[in-house]
Each structure stands twice: as structure tokens, then as C-alpha cells.
XYZ file of C-alpha atoms in Angstrom:
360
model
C 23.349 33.622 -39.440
C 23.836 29.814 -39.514
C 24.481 27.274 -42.393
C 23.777 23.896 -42.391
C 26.214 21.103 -44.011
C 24.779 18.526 -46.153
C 26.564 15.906 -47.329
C 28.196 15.462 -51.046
C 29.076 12.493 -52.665
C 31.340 11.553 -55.027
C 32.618 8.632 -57.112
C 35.497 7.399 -54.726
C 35.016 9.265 -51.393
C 32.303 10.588 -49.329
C 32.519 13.948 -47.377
C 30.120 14.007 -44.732
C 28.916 17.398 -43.712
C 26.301 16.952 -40.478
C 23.337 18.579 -39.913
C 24.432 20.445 -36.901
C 23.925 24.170 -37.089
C 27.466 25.935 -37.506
C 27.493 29.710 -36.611
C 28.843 31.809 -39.632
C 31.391 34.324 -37.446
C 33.219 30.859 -36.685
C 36.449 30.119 -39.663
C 35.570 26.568 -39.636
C 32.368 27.466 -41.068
C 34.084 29.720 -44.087
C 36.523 26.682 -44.927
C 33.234 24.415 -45.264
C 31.511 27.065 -47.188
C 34.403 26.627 -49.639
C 34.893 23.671 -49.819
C 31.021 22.838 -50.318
C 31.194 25.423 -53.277
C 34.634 23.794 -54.814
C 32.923 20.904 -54.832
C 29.626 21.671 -56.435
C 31.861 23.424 -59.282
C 34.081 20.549 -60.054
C 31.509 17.505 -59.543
C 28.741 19.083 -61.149
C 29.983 19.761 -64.125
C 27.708 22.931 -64.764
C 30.328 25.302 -66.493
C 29.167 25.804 -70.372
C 32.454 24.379 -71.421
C 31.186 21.075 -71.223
C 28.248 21.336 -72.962
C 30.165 22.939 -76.018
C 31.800 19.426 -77.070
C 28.261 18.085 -77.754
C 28.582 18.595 -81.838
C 25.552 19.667 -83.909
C 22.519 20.039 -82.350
C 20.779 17.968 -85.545
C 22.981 14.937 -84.416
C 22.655 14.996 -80.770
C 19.368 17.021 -80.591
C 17.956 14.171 -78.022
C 20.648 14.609 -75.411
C 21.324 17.977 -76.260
C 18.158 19.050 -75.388
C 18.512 17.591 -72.299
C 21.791 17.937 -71.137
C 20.904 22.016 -72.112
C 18.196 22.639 -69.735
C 19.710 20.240 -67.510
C 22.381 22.505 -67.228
C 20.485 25.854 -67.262
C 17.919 24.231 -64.278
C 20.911 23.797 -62.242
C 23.146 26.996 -63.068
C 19.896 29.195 -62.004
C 19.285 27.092 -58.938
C 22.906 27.149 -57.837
C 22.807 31.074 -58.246
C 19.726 31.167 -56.280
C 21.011 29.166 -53.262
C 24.337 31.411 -53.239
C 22.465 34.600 -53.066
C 20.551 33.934 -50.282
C 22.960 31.560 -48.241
C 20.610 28.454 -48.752
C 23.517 25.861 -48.452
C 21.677 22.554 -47.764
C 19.854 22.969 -51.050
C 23.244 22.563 -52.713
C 22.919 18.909 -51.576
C 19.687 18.408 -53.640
C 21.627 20.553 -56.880
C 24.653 18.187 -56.714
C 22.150 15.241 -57.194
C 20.411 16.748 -59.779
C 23.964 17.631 -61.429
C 25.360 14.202 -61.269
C 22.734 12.860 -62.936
C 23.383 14.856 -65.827
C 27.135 14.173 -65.445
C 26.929 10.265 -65.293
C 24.491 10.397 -68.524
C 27.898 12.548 -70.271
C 30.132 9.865 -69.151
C 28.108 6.745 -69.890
C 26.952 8.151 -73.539
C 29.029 6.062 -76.018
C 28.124 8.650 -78.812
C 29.535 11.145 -76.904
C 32.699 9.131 -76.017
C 33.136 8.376 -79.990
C 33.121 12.249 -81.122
C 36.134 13.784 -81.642
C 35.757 16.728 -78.984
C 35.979 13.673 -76.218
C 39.704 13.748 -76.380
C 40.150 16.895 -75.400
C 37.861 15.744 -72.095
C 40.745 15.869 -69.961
C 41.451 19.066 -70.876
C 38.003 20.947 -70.876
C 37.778 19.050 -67.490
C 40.988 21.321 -66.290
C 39.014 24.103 -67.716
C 36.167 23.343 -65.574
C 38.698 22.838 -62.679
C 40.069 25.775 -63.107
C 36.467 28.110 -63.488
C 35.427 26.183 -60.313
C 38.491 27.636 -58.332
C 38.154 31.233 -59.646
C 34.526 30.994 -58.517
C 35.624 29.826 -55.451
C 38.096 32.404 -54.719
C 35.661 35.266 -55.369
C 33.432 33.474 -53.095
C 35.743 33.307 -50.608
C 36.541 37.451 -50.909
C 32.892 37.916 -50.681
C 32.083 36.157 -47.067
C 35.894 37.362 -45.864
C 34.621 40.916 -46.581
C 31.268 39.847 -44.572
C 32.746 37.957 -42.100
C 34.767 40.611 -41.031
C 31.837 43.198 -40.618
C 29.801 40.529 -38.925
C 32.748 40.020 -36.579
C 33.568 43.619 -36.095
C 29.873 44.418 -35.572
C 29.187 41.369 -32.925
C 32.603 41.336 -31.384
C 31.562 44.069 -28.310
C 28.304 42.455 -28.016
C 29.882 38.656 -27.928
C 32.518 40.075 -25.137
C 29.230 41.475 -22.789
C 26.951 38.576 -23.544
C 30.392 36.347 -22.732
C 30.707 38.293 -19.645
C 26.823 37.637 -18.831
C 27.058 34.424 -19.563
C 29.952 33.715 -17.190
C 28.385 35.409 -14.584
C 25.064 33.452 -15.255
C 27.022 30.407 -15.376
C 28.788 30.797 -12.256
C 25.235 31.188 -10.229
C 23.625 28.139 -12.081
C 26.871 26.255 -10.983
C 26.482 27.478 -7.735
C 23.185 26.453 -7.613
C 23.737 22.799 -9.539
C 26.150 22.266 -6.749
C 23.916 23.112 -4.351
C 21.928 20.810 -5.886
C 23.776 18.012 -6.539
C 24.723 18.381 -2.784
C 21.433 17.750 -1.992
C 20.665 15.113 -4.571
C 23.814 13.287 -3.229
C 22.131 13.500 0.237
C 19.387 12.031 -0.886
C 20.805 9.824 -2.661
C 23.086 8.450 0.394
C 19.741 8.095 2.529
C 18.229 6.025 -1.046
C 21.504 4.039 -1.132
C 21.138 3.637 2.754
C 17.426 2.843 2.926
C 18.336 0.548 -0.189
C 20.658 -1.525 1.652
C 18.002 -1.484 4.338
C 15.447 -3.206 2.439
C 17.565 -5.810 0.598
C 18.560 -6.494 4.090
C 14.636 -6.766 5.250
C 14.240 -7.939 1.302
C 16.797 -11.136 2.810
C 14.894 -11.415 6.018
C 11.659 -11.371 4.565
C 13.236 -13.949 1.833
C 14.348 -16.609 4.803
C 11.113 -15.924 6.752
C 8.814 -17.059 3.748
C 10.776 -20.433 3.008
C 10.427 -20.931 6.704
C 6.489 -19.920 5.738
C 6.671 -22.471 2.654
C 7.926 -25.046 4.932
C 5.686 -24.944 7.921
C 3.019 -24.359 5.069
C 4.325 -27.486 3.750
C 4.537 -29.351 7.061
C 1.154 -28.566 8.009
C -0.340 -29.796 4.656
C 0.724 -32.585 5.665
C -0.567 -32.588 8.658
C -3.783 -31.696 7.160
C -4.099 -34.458 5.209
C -2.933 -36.951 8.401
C -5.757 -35.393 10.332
C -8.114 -35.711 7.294
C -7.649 -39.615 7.324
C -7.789 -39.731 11.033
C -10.792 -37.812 10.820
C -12.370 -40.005 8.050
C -11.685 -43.120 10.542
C -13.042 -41.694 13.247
C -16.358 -41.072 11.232
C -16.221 -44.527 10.512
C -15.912 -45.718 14.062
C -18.691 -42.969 15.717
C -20.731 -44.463 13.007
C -20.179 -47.741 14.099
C -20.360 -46.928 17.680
C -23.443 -44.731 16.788
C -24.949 -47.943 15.712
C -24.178 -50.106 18.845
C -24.766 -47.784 20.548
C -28.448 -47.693 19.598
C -28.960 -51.220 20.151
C -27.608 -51.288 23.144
C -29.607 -48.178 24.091
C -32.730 -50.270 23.353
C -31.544 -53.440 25.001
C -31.222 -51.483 27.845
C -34.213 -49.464 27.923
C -36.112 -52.602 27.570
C -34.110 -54.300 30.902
C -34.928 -50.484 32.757
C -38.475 -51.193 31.672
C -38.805 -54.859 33.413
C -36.804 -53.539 36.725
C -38.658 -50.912 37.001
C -41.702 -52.510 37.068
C -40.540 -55.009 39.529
C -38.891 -51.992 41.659
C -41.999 -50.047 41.741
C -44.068 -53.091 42.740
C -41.353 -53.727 45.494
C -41.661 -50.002 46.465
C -45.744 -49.633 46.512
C -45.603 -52.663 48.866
C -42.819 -50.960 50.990
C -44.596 -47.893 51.397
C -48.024 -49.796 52.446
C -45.278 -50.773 55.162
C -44.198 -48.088 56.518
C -47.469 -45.962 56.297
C -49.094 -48.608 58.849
C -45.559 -48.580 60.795
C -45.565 -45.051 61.148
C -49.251 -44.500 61.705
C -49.104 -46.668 64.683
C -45.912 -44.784 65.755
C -47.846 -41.526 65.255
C -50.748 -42.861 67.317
C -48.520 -44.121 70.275
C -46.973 -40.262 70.311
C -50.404 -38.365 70.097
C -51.248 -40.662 72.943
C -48.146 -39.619 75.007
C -48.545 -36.180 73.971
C -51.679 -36.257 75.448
C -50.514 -37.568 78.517
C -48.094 -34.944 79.303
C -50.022 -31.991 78.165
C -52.240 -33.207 80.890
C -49.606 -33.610 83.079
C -47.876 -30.092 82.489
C -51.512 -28.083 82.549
C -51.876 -29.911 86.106
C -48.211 -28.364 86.845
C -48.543 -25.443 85.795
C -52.545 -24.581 87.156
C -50.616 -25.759 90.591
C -47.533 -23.155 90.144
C -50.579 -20.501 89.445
C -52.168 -21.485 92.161
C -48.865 -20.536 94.464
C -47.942 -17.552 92.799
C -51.161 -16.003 93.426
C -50.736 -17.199 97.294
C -48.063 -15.259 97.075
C -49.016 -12.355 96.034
C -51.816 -12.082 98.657
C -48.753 -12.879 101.180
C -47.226 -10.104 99.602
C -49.269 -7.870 100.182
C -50.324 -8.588 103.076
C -46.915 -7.955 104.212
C -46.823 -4.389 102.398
C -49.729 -3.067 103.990
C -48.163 -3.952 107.721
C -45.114 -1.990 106.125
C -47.082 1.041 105.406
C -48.413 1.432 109.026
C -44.710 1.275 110.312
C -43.354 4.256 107.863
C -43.352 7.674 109.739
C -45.023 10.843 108.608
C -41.711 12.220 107.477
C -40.594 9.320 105.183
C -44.429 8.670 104.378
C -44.141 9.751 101.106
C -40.880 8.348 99.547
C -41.582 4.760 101.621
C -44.690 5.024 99.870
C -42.805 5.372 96.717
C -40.639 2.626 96.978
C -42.693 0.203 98.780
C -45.168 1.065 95.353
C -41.963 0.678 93.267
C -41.054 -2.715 94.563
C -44.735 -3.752 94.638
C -45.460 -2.886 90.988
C -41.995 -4.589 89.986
C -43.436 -8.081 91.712
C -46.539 -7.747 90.029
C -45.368 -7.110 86.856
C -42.816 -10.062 87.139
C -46.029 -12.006 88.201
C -47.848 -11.384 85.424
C -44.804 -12.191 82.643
C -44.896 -15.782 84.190
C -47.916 -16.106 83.705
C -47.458 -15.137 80.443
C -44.966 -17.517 80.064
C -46.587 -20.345 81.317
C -50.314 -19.699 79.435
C -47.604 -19.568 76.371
C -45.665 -22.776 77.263
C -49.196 -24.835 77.411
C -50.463 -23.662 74.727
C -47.573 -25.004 72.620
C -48.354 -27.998 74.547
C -52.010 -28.478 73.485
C -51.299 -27.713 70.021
């Protein structure tokens, strides 16, 4: 079982009772309980003491009446919330009860009657109801405090023991942990320290950047106007170009025409020049293809001389070889003679060839 503190206000002081859950086996939480209840007895003003000094009803019927069910509303609701331990709603009561107090105090009717000087006294009264009630309150949750406590006592040690034991692991393991988070963490911090470093380099390489960027802007622009002025002058020279280029063409024109006159006349020249020249070599030509075909119909001539001589002088051979070397002279002497004629015949070859390169 838990309650919950709520917090009660007064004239002069405030006590403030947080809404954090206190456990009901703890004494703390039996002191509060007290003093919550102590409170609500005195400050509310709910004993029927106080009510009694009111007078006749006929007089005071207006206030009576509501000062009476005030007080009944909140003696039934305060009886309620102690029976079944609902202690925050004695933070709602007390309003209601204060209320109902400060419209006592403030009435001057009241004030006037005779019963108000005994005030102090009934207040004692009230003081003294609100302690009794208190004490018997406090008998009451001793009585079940100590049952709860002897009840839970073996079952708190074990669950205390479990606990510890739990603990223990889960603080082995969170170390564990943390080891391993503080790892990580080193390699963070490390690669950290690593980029601010790059973060630095990177920093002093881009104003270098901004100021090359800067530099060749500038350049930029130079080259810009250079380029602009060069426009200008191939325009120019575009221009004079052209005229020139016709001037010229024109000039080409006239020399040309003069050259290729010059040239035409030239060529009638050297035609006649070399047609005479080609004449005078046909006619020499001539000559010596004459001269040659006599040569070489005369070196015929001799070479077929001797080949009659030759053979002439292989037949007297033959009839001066003996039976016994009849057969191979015969060879050889045909050997040699078929090696002279064929030598014969490839000058002749060569000559027929020679003039007819000559008569061509």
C-alpha cells in the first residue's frame, strides 16, 4: 500500500507534502499520516463544537444552513477518505473546509454574539478532539503497520537478497558496458580530434581556395578586357585585311595575265627548240642503228665461220679416237660441241636483242 502527500495550507505557513509515492511499511510515512490528519482536525474546523455557538437557528437561519451541511458534507467525506486510505482527497476536503472556516471568521454577526468570546476556548476544544482523533489514528495504523511489517519482513529480506544478487550482475554488466562505451568513446574523442584537425586543414585549404578563387577572378576579368581588345583589333585587321586581299587579287590578276602571255610565248620557244633537237637525234639514231646492224650482221657472219671451222675440226677428231675410247670421246667431243653451240646461239640472242632496242 502507498499514500500520496498533498499539500495543506494554512494562514501563516505552508507544508508541502509531494506527490511522490511513499510506501506505508516505511515510519516516515506514519508521522505524515499524522500529521496530515492533525492538521485536517485543527484547520478545518469540522468538530460540532463550533457550529454550536451559532445562536438560534431563526436568527442565523442563512448561515446556519450553510455552515450545517457545510459541515456534515465534509465530516462524511473525511470519514470516507480515512476508511479507505484515500489521503490526497484530504487536500480537496481541507479546501472545502476552509472555506467554511474563513466565512466563520469574517461574519461580523457572528463575531458580535456573545458565544464568540468563548472562541478561544471552543477552539482548544477543537484542538484538543483533533489530537484524541489523532492518537486513535495513530493506534490504528501502529497495529497495521506492525502486521504489514511482520507479514512482509521474510519476503523483503529474500526479495533484498534477489535484488542484490540481480544488482550485482546488472553492475557487472553496466561495467562491462561502460568499458566498452568508454572505448568507444576514446576512438570518438580520438577520431574527433582527427577531424577538427582535418576540420583545420580543410579550413586553411579553402581560404587558400577563396584566394586563388579570388586571384583568378581577377584574372578573368584582365583576360575579358584583353579579349574584348583583341576583338576590336581582329575586327579591324579583318577589315584591312579584306581590302588588301582585293588589292591584291586584283595586282595577281594583271601579273598573271602578263606571266601567262610571257609563258605561252616561251613555250612556242622551246617546242621549236626542242623539236629541232629531237629531229637532229632521230637523225643520229638512225645513223648508228645502221651502223650497229652493219656490226653486228658482220660479227654473225664470223661466228657462223666459226662454227663450220669448228666442226670441221671435230669431225677430223672423231677419226683419230680409237675403238676403245670411241664411245666416251664421242661423249665429250658431243659435250663440248653442244656447249659451243649453245653459247652460239645465246649471242645471237643477244645481239638480235641488242638491235632491236636499237631500231626501236
Amino acid at each position: 500500500m502507498e499514500i500520496y502527500a498533498c499539500t495543506l495550507h494554512r494562514d501563516t505557513e505552508y507544508s508541502y507534502f509531494n506527490h511522490n509515492s511513499i510506501p506505508l511499511e516505511s515510519p516516515e510515512s506514519t508521522k505524515l499520516l499524522l500529521k496530515v490528519i492533525e492538521q485536517c482536525r485543527k484547520d478545518l474546523l469540522i468538530s460540532p463544537q463550533v457550529f454550536g455557538y451559532l445562536g438560534p437557528e431563526s436568527e442565523y437561519s442563512a448561515l446556519n444552513s450553510t455552515l450545517v451541511e457545510g459541515r456534515e458534507d465534509i465530516i462524511n467525506k473525511l470519514q470516507r477518505a480515512i476508511e479507505k486510505h484515500d489521503f490526497p482527497s484530504f487536500y480537496y476536503i481541507s479546501k472545502e473546509a476552509k472555506q467554511l472556516k474563513d466565512l466563520l471568521m469574517n461574519d461580523q454577526i457572528f463575531m458580535k454574539h456573545s458565544a464568540a468570546k468563548s472562541w478561544k476556548d471552543s477552539y482548544a476544544v477543537l484542538e484538543g478532539s483533533g489530537k484524541e482523533s489523532a492518537e486513535f489514528i495513530k493506534v490504528e495504523l501502529k497495529e497495521k503497520y506492525d502486521k504489514l511489517l511482520k507479514a512482509t519482513s521474510a519476503g523483503l529480506q529474500q526479495q533484498r537478497h534477489r535484488v542484490l544478487e540481480q544488482t550485482e550482475q546488472e553492475k557487472l554488466i553496466c561495467d562491462e558496458e561502460v568499458k566498452k562505451v568508454k572505448h568507444k568513446l576514446a576512438k570518438k574523442k580520438q577520431k574527433i580530434r582527427q577531424l577538427k584537425k582535418d576540420l583545420g586543414e580543410n579550413t586553411n585549404k579553402i581560404n587558400q581556395l577563396e584566394h586563388k578563387l579570388e586571384e583568378n577572378k581577377m584574372s578573368i576579368k584582365k583576360l575579358k578586357e584583353r579579349e574584348d581588345k583583341y576583338k576590336k583589333t581582329i575586327s579591324e585587321l579583318e577589315a584591312q585585311g579584306k581590302q588588301e586581299l582585293k588589292e591584291c587579287k586584283h595586282s595577281y590578276k594583271q601579273k598573271l595575265e602578263q606571266c601567262k602571255e610571257k609563258h605561252e610565248q616561251e613555250i612556242k620557244n622551246c617546242k621549236k627548240y626542242h623539236n629541232a633537237k629531237i629531229f637532229d637525234l632521230k637523225k643520229n639514231i638512225q645513223k648508228d642503228l645502221e651502223t650497229t646492224k652493219q656490226y653486228y650482221i658482220e660479227v654473225i657472219e664470223r661466228l657462223q665461220d666459226n662454227c663450220a671451222f669448228l666442226k670441221e675440226e671435230s669431225k677430223k677428231k672423231d677419226a683419230r679416237i680409237s675403238n676403245l675410247d670411241l664411245k666416251y670421246g664421242l661423249a665429250m667431243v658431243g659435250l663440248d660441241q653442244a656447249q659451243i653451240e649453245k653459247n652460239l646461239i645465246q649471242q645471237k640472242y643477244e645481239l638480235q636483242n641488242k638491235f632491236s632496242q636499237f631500231k626501236s
